[in-house]
mmCIF file of C-alpha atoms in Angstrom:
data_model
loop_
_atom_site.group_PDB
_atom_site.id
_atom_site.type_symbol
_atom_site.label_atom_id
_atom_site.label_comp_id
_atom_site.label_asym_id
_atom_site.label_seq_id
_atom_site.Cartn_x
_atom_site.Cartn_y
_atom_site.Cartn_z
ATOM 1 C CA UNK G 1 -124.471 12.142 -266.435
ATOM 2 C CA UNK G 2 -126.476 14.383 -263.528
ATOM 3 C CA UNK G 3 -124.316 15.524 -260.434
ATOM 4 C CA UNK G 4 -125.239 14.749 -257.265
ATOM 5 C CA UNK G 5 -128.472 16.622 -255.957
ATOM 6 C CA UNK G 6 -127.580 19.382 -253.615
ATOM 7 C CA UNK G 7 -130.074 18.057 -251.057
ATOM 8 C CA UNK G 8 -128.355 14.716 -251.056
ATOM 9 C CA UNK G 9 -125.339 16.667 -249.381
ATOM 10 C CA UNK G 10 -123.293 15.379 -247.454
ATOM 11 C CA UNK G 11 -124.263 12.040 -248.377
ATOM 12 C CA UNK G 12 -123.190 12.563 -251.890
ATOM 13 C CA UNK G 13 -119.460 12.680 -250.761
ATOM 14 C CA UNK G 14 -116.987 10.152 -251.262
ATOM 15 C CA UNK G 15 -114.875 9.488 -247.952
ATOM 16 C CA UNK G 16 -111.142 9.261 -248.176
ATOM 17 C CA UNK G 17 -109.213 7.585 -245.932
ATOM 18 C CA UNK G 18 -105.547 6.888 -245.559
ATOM 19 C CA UNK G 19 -105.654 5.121 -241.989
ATOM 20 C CA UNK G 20 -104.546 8.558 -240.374
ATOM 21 C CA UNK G 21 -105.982 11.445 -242.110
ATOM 22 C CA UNK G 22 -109.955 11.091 -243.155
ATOM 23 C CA UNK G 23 -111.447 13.388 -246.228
ATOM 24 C CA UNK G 24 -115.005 14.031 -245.371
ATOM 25 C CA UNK G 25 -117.897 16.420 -246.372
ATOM 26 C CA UNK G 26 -118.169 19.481 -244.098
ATOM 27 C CA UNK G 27 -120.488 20.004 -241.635
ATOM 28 C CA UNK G 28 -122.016 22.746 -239.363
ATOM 29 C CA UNK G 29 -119.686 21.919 -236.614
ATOM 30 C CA UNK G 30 -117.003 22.776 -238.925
ATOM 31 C CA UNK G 31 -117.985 26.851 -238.392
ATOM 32 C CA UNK G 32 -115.596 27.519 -235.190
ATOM 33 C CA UNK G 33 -113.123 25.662 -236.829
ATOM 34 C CA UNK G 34 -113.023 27.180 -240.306
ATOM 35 C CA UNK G 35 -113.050 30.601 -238.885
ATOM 36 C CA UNK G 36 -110.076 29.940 -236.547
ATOM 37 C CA UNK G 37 -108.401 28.454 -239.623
ATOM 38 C CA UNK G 38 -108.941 31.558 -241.545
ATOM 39 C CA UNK G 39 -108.167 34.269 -239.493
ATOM 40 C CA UNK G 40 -104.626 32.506 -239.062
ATOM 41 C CA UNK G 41 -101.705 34.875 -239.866
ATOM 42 C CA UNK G 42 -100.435 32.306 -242.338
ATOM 43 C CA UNK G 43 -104.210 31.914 -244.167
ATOM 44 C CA UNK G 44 -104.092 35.604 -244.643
ATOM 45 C CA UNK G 45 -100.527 35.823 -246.033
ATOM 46 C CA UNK G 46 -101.159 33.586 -248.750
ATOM 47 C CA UNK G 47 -104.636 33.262 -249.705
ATOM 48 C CA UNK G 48 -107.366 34.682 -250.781
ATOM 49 C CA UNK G 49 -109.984 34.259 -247.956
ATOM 50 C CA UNK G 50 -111.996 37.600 -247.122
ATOM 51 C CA UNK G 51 -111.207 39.853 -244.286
ATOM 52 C CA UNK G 52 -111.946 40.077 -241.743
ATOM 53 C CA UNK G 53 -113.832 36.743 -241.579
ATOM 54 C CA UNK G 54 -116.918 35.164 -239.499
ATOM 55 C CA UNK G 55 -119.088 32.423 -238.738
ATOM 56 C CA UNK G 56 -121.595 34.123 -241.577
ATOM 57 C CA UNK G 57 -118.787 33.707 -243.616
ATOM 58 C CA UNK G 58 -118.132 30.292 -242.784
ATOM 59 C CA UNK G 59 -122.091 29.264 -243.024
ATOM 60 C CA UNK G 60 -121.604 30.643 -246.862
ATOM 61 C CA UNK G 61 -118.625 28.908 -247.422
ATOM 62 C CA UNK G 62 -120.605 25.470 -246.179
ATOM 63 C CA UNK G 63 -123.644 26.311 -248.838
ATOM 64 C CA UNK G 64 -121.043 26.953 -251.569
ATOM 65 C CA UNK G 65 -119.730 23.966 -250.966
ATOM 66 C CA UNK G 66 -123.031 21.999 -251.372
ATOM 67 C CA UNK G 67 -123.938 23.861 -254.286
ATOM 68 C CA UNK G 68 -120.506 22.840 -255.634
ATOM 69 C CA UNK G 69 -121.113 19.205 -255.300
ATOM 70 C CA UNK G 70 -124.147 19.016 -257.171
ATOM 71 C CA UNK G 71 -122.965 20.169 -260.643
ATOM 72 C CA UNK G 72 -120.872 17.484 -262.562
ATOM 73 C CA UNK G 73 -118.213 20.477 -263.115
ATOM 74 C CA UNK G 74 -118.117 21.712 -259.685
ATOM 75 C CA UNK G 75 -115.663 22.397 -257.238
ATOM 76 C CA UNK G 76 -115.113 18.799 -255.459
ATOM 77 C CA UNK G 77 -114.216 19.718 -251.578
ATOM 78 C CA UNK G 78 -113.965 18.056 -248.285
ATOM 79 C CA UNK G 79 -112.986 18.349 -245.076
ATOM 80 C CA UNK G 80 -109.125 17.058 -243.693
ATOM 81 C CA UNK G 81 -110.202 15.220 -239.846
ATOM 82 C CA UNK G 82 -107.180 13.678 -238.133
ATOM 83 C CA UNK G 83 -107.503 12.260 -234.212
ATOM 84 C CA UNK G 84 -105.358 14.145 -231.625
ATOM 85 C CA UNK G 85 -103.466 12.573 -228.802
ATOM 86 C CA UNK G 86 -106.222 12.054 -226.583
ATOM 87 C CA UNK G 87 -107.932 10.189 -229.388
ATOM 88 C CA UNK G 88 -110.679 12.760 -230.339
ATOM 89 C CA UNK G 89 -111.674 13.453 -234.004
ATOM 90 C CA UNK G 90 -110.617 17.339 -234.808
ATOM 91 C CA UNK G 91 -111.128 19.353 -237.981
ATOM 92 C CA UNK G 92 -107.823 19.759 -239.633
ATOM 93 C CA UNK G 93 -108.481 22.323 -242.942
ATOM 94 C CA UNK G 94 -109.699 21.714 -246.134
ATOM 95 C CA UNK G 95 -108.917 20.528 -249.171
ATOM 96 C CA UNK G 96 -110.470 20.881 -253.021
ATOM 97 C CA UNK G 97 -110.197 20.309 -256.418
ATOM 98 C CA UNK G 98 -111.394 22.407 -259.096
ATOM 99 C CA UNK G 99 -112.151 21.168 -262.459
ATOM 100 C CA UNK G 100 -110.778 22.489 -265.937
ATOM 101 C CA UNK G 101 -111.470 20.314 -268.507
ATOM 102 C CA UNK G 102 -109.923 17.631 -270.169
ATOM 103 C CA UNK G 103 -109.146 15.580 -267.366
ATOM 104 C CA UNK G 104 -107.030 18.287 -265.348
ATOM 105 C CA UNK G 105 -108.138 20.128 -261.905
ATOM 106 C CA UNK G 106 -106.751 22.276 -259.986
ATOM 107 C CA UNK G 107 -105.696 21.656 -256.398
ATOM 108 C CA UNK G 108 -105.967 24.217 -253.282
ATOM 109 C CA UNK G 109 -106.000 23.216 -249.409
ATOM 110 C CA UNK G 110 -105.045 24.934 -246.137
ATOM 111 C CA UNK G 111 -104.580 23.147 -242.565
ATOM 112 C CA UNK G 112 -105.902 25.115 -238.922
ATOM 113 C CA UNK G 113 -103.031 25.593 -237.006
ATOM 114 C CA UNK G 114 -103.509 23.083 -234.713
ATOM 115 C CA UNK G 115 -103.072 20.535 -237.289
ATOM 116 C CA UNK G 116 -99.633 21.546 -238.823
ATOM 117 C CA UNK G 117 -96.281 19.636 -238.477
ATOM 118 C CA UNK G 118 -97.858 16.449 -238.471
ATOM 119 C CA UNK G 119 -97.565 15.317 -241.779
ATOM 120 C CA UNK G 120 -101.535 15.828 -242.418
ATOM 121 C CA UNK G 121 -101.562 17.574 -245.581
ATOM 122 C CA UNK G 122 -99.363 15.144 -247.824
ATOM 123 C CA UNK G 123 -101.754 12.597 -246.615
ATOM 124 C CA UNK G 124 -104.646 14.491 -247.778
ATOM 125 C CA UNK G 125 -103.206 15.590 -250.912
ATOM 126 C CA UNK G 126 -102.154 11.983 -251.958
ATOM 127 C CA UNK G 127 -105.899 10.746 -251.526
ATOM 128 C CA UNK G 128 -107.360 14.134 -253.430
ATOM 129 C CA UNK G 129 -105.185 13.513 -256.314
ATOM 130 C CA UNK G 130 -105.357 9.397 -256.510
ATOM 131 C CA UNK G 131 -109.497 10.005 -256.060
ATOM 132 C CA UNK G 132 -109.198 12.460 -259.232
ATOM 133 C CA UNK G 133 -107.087 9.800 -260.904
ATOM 134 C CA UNK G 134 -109.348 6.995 -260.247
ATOM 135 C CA UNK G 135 -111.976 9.364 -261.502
ATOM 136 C CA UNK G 136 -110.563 9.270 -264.787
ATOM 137 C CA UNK G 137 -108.522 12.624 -264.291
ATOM 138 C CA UNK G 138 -105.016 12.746 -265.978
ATOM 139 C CA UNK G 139 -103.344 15.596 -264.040
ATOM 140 C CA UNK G 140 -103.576 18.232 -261.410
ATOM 141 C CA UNK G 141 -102.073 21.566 -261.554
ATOM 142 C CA UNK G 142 -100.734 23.581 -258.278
ATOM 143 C CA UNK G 143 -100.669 27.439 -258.245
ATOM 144 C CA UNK G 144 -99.313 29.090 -254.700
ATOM 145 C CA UNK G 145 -97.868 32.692 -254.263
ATOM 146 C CA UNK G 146 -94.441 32.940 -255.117
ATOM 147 C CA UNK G 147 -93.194 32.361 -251.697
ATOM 148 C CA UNK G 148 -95.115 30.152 -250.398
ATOM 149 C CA UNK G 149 -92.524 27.496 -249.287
ATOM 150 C CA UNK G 150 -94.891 25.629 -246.753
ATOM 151 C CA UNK G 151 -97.391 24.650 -249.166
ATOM 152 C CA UNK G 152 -94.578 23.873 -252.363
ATOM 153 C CA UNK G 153 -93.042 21.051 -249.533
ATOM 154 C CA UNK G 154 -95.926 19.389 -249.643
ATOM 155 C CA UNK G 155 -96.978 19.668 -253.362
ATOM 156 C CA UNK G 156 -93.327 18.403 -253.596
ATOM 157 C CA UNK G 157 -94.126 15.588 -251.667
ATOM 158 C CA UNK G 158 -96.721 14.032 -253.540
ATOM 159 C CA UNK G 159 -94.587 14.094 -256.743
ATOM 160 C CA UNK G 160 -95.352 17.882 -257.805
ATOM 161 C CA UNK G 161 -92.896 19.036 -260.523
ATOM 162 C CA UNK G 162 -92.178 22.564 -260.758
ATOM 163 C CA UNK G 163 -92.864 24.358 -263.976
ATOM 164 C CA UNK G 164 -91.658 27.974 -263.356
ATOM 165 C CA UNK G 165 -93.209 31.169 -262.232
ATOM 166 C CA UNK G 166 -96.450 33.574 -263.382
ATOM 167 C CA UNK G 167 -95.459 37.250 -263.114
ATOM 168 C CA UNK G 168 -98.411 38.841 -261.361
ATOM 169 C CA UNK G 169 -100.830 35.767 -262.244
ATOM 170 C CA UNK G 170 -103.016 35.438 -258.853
ATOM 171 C CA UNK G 171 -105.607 37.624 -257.292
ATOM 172 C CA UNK G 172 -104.792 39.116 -254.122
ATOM 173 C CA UNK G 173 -106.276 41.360 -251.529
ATOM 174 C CA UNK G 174 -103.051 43.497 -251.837
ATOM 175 C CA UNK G 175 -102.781 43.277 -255.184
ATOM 176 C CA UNK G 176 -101.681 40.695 -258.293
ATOM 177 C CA UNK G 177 -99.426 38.681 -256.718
ATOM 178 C CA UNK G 178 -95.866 36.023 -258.846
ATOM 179 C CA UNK G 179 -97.582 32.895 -258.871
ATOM 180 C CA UNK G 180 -95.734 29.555 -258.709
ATOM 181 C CA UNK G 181 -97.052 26.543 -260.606
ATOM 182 C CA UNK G 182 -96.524 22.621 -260.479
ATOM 183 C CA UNK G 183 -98.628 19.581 -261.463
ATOM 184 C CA UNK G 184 -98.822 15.742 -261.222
ATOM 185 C CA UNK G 185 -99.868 13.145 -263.779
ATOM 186 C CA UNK G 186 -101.835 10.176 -263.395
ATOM 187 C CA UNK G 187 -98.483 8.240 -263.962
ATOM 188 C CA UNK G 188 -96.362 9.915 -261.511
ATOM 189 C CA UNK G 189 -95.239 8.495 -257.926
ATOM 190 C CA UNK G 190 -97.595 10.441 -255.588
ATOM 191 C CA UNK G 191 -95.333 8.758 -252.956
ATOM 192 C CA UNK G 192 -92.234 10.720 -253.599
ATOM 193 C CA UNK G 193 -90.591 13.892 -254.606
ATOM 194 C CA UNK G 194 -89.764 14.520 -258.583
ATOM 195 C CA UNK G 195 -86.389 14.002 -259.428
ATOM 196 C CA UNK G 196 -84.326 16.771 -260.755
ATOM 197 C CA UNK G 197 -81.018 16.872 -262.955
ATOM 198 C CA UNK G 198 -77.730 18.245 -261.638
ATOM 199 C CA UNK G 199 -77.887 21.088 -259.122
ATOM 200 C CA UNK G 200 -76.279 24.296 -259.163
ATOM 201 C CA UNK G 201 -73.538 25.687 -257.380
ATOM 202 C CA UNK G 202 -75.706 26.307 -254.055
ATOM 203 C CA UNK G 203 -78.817 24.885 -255.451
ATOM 204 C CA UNK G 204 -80.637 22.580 -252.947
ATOM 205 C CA UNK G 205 -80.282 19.148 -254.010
ATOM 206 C CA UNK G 206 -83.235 17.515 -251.642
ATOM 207 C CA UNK G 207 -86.306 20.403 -251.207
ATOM 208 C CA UNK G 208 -87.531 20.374 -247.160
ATOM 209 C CA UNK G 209 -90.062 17.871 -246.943
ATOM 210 C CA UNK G 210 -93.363 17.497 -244.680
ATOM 211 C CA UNK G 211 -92.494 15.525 -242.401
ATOM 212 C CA UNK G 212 -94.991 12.243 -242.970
ATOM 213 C CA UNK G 213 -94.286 9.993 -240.958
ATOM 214 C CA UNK G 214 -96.077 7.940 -238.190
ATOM 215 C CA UNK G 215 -96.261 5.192 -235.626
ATOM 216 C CA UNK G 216 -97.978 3.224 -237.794
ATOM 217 C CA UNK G 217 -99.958 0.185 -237.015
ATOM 218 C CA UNK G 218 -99.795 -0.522 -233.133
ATOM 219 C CA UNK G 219 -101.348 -3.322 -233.572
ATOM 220 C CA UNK G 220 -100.136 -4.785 -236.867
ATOM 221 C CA UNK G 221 -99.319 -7.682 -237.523
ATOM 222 C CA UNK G 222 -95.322 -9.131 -238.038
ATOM 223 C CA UNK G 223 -94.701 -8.253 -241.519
ATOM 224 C CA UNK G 224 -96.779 -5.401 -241.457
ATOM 225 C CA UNK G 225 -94.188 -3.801 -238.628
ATOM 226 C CA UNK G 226 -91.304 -4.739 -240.025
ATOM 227 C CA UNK G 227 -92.192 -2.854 -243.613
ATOM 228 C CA UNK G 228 -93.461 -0.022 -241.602
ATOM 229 C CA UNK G 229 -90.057 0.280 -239.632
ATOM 230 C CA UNK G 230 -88.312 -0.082 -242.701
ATOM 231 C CA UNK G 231 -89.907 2.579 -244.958
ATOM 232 C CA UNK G 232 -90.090 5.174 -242.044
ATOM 233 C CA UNK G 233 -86.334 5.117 -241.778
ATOM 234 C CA UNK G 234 -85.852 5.274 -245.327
ATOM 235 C CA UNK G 235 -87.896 8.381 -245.089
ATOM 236 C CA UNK G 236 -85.767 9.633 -242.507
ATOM 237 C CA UNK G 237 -83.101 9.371 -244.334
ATOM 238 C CA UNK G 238 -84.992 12.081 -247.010
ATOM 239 C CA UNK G 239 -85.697 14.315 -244.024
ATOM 240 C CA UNK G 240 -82.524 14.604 -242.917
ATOM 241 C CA UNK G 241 -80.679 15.807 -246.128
ATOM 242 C CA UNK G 242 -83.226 17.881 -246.762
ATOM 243 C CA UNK G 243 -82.429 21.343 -247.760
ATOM 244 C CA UNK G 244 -78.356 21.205 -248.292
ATOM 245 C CA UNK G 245 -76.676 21.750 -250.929
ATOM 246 C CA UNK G 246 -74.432 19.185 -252.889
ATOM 247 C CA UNK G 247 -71.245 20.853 -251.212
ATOM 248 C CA UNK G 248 -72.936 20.221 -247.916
ATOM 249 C CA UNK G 249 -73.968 16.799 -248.779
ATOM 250 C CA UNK G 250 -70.201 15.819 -249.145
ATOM 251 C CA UNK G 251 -68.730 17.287 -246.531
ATOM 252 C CA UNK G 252 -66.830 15.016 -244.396
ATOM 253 C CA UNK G 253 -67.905 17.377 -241.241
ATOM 254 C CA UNK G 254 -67.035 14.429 -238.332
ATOM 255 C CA UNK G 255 -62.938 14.235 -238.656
ATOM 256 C CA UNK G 256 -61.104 11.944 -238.450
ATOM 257 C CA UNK G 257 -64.025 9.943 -239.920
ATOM 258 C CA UNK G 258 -64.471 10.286 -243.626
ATOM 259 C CA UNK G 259 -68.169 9.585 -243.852
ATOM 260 C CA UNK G 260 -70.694 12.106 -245.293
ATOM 261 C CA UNK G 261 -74.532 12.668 -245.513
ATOM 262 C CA UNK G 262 -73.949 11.584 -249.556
ATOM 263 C CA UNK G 263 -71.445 8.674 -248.683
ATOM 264 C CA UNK G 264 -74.358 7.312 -246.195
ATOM 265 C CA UNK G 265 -76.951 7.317 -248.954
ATOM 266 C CA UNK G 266 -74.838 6.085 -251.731
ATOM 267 C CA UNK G 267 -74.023 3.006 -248.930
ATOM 268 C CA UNK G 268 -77.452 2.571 -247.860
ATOM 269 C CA UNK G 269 -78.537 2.543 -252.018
ATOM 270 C CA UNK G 270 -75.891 -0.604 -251.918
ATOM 271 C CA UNK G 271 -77.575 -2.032 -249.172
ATOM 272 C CA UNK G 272 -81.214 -1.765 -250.933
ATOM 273 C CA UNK G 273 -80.192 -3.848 -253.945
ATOM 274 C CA UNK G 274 -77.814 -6.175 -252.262
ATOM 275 C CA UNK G 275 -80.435 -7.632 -249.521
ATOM 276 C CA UNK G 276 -84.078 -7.256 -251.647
ATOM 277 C CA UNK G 277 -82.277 -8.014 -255.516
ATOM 278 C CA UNK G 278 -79.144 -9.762 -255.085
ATOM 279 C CA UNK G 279 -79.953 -11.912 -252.117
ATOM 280 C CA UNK G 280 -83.552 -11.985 -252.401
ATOM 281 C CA UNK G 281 -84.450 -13.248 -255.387
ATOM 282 C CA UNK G 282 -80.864 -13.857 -256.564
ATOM 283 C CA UNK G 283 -80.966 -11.557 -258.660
ATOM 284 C CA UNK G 284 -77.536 -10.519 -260.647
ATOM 285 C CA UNK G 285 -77.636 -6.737 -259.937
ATOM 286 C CA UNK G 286 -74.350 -4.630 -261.334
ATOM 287 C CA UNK G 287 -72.553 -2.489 -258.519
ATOM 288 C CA UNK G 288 -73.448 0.755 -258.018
ATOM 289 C CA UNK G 289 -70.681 2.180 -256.653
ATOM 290 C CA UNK G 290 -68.559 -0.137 -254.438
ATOM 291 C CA UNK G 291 -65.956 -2.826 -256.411
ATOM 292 C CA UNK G 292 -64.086 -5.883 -255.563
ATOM 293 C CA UNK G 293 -61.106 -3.206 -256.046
ATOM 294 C CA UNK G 294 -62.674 -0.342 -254.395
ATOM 295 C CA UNK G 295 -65.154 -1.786 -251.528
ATOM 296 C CA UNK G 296 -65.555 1.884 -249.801
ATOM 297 C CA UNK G 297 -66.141 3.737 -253.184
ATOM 298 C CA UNK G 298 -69.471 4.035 -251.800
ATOM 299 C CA UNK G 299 -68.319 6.503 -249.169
ATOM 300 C CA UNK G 300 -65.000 7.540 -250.885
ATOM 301 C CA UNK G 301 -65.992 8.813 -254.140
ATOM 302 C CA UNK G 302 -68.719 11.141 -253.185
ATOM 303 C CA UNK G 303 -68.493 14.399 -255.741
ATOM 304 C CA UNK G 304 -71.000 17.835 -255.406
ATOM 305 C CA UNK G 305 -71.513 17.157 -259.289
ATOM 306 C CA UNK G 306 -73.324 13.973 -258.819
ATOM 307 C CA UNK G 307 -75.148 14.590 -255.699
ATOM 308 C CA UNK G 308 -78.508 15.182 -257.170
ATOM 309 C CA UNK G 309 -78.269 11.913 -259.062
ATOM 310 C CA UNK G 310 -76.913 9.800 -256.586
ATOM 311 C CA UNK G 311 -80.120 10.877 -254.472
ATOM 312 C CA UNK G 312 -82.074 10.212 -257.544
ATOM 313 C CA UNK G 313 -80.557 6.644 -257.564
ATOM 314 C CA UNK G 314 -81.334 6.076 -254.080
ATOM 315 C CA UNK G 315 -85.086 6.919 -254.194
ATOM 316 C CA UNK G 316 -85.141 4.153 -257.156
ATOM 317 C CA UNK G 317 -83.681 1.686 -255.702
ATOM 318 C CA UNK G 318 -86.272 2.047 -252.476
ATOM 319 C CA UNK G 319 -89.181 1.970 -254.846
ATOM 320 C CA UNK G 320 -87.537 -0.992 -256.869
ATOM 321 C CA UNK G 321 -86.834 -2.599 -253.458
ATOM 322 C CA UNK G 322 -90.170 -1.826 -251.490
ATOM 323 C CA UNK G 323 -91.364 -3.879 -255.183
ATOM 324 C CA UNK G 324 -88.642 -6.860 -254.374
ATOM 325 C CA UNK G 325 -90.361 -7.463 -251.214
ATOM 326 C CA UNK G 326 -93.528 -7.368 -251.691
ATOM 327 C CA UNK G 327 -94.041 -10.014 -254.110
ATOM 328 C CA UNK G 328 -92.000 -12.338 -251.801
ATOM 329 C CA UNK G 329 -94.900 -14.280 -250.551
ATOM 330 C CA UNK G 330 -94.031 -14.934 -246.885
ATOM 331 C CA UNK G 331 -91.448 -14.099 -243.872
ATOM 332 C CA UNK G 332 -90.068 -17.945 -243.288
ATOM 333 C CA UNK G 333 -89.552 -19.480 -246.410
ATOM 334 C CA UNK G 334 -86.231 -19.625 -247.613
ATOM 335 C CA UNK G 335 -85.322 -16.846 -249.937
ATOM 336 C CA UNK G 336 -83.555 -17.875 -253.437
ATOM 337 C CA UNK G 337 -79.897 -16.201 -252.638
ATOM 338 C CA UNK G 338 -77.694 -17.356 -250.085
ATOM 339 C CA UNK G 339 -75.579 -14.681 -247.639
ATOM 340 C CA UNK G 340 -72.208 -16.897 -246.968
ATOM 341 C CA UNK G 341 -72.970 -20.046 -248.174
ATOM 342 C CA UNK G 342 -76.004 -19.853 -245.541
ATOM 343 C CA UNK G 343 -79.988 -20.385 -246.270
ATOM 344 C CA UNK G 344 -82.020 -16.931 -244.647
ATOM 345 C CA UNK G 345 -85.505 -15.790 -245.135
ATOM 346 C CA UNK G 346 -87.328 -12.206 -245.583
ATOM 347 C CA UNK G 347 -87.891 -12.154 -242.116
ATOM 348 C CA UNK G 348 -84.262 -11.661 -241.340
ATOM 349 C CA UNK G 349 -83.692 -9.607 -244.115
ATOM 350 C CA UNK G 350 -86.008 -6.928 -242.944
ATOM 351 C CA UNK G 351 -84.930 -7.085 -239.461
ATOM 352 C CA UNK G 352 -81.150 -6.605 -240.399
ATOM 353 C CA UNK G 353 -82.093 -3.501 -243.305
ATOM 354 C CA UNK G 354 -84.082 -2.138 -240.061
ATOM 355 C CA UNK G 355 -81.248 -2.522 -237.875
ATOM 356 C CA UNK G 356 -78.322 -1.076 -240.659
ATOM 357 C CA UNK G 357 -79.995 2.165 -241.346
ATOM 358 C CA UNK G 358 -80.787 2.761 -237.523
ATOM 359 C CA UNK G 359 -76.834 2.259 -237.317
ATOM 360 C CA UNK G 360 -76.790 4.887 -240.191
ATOM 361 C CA UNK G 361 -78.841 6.892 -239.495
ATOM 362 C CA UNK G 362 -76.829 7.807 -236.233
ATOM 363 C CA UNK G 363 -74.130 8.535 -238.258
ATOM 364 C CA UNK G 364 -76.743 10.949 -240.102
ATOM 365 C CA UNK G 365 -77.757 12.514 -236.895
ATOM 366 C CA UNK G 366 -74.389 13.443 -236.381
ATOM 367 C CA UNK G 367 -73.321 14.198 -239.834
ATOM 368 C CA UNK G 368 -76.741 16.446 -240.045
ATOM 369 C CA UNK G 369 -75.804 18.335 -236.914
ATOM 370 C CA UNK G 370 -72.070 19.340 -237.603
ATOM 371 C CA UNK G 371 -72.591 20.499 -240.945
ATOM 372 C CA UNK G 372 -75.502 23.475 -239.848
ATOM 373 C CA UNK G 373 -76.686 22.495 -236.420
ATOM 374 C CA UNK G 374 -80.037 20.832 -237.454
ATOM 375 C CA UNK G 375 -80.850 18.732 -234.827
ATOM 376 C CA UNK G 376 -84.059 16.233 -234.390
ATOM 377 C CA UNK G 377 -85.827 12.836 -234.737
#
């Protein structure tokens, strides 16, 4: 099979598009851009880009780029362009993957300043790796700089799993520098973190995450809302256990009340399979944690030893659920469970899960704040 011609550039490049974030080919208007982006402090702490750095350098960069694209091997890059709040189209970074053979590439990408803590580059590395997938590709690797915390979130994000470190294993203009690595498989939930196992004594249970979310479709239609609601609250939920411990995750830190970050997520795991399983589509699901004996297990029972899998078991009931729902064909009709002896449909169902974790997600708030004074939507 022949690459792409060179002089077909950029015409030869597929466009990605999430709704929010749009992978494109590069252009000459890129140049101002690109060299902002890489004479960031933060580019030149953990890359490799050459300093100082230039429009010349940038115009190179642009005709390496379309040299790339027309070998069947070569580097596959594009441009990240999200819209700002006044609505106008801005460069946001760059993206790539590099080939390897047998189905693997690896992945490297960088966002201009202006375009970080929006949630840009887990969008763009979602499409990147589902367009290598779709390609036929089986998995993509990860190296960063041992350090590098900002871009492991977001590898993270897109279901990354961490393999260990590489003792002086990346070039560096200072030097060989600890490399860490991480890939994801064809097979893998670009949608969510990796699970883990038990954490250590201190060990974060739930890494920081990018913070993805958005205000979705302003326009959208009924159901459309009412999913997007939904699934950016469960996301909240992620964001704001984020980086505690399992000790922190249990502690009861608003007295007299004995509710915890963990006892919140446990209950809101119960609430997943009880509405979209058990009510839903009648379904006869086992309990998780609370019992006709023990109704507030949920919150009671919380223990640092099971944190990380009691996270685990939420994130798999939200997948299972987000399933449920979706192959219920319509809001009105009647769903196949009852909820006291009384007919409901989806459409209420999604309204009251959107209106139980707002509730909980106070408590959250609260919870998140007296245990180490993180505050925040």
């Amino acid at each position: 099979m022949t690459g792409p011609d060179a002089s077909a550039f950029p015409s030869c490049v597929p466009e990605l598009s999430d709704g929010v974030v749009r992978l494109r080919a590069h252009r000459e208007g890129d140049v101002e851009a690109i060299v902002a982006q890489c004479i960031d402090p933060q580019m030149v702490r953990w890359t490799t880009v050459p300093r100082p750095y230039g429009p010349d350098a940038a115009r190179s960069y642009l005709a390496m780029i379309a040299q790339a694209w027309s070998r069947d091997d070569g580097q596959r890059f594009w441009a990240i362009e999200w819209v700002d709040d006044a609505g106008n189209p801005r460069f946001g970074g760059g993206i790539d993957l590099r080939p390897r053979g047998s189905g693997s590439a690896e992945v490297g990408y960088g966002l201009h300043p202006d375009a970080r803590g929006r949630g840009l580059m887990v969008r763009a590395l979602r499409l990147a790796c589902q367009w290598w997938f779709d390609s036929g590709g089986a998995r993509v690797y990860w190296f960063a700089n041992a350090g590098n915390e900002p871009s492991w979130r977001v590898a993270r994000a897109c279901g990354f799993t961490r393999h260990g470190d590489l003792p002086g294993y990346l070039p560096h203009p200072d030097g060989l520098a600890d490399a860490w690595v991480a890939s994801v498989a064809a097979d893998d939930d670009l949608t969510r973190p990796a699970g883990s196992g038990a954490a250590s004594a201190g060990e974060v249970v739930v890494a920081e995450r990018e913070d993805s979310r958005s205000d979705g479709p302003m326009l959208g239609g009924e159901r459309e809302l009412l999913e997007h609601w939904l699934d950016l609250y469960r996301e909240s939920v992620l964001l704001k256990i984020a980086g505690l411990d399992a000790q922190a995750l249990c502690r009861r830190a608003v007295p007299p009340s004995t509710l915890s970050l963990l006892g919140v997520v446990r209950h809101l795991s119960e609430v997943e399979s009880y509405w979209l399983r058990c009510v839903l589509h009648d379904e006869d699901v086992p309990d998780l944690y609370a019992t006709r004996e023990h109704p507030d297990a949920d919150f009671d029972d919380v223990d640092p030893a099971n944190a990380a899998r009691d996270i685990a078991t939420y994130e798999a009931e939200v997948r299972r659920c987000r399933a449920e729902a979706a192959r219920w064909p319509d809001l009105d009709s009647p769903v196949l469970g009852r909820r006291g002896g009384k007919e409901l449909n989806l459409r209420w169902i999604l309204t009251h899960l959107i209106e139980e974790y707002a509730r909980h997600l106070g408590h959250l708030d609260l919870l998140r704040e007296a245990t180490d004074g993180r505050t925040g939507y």
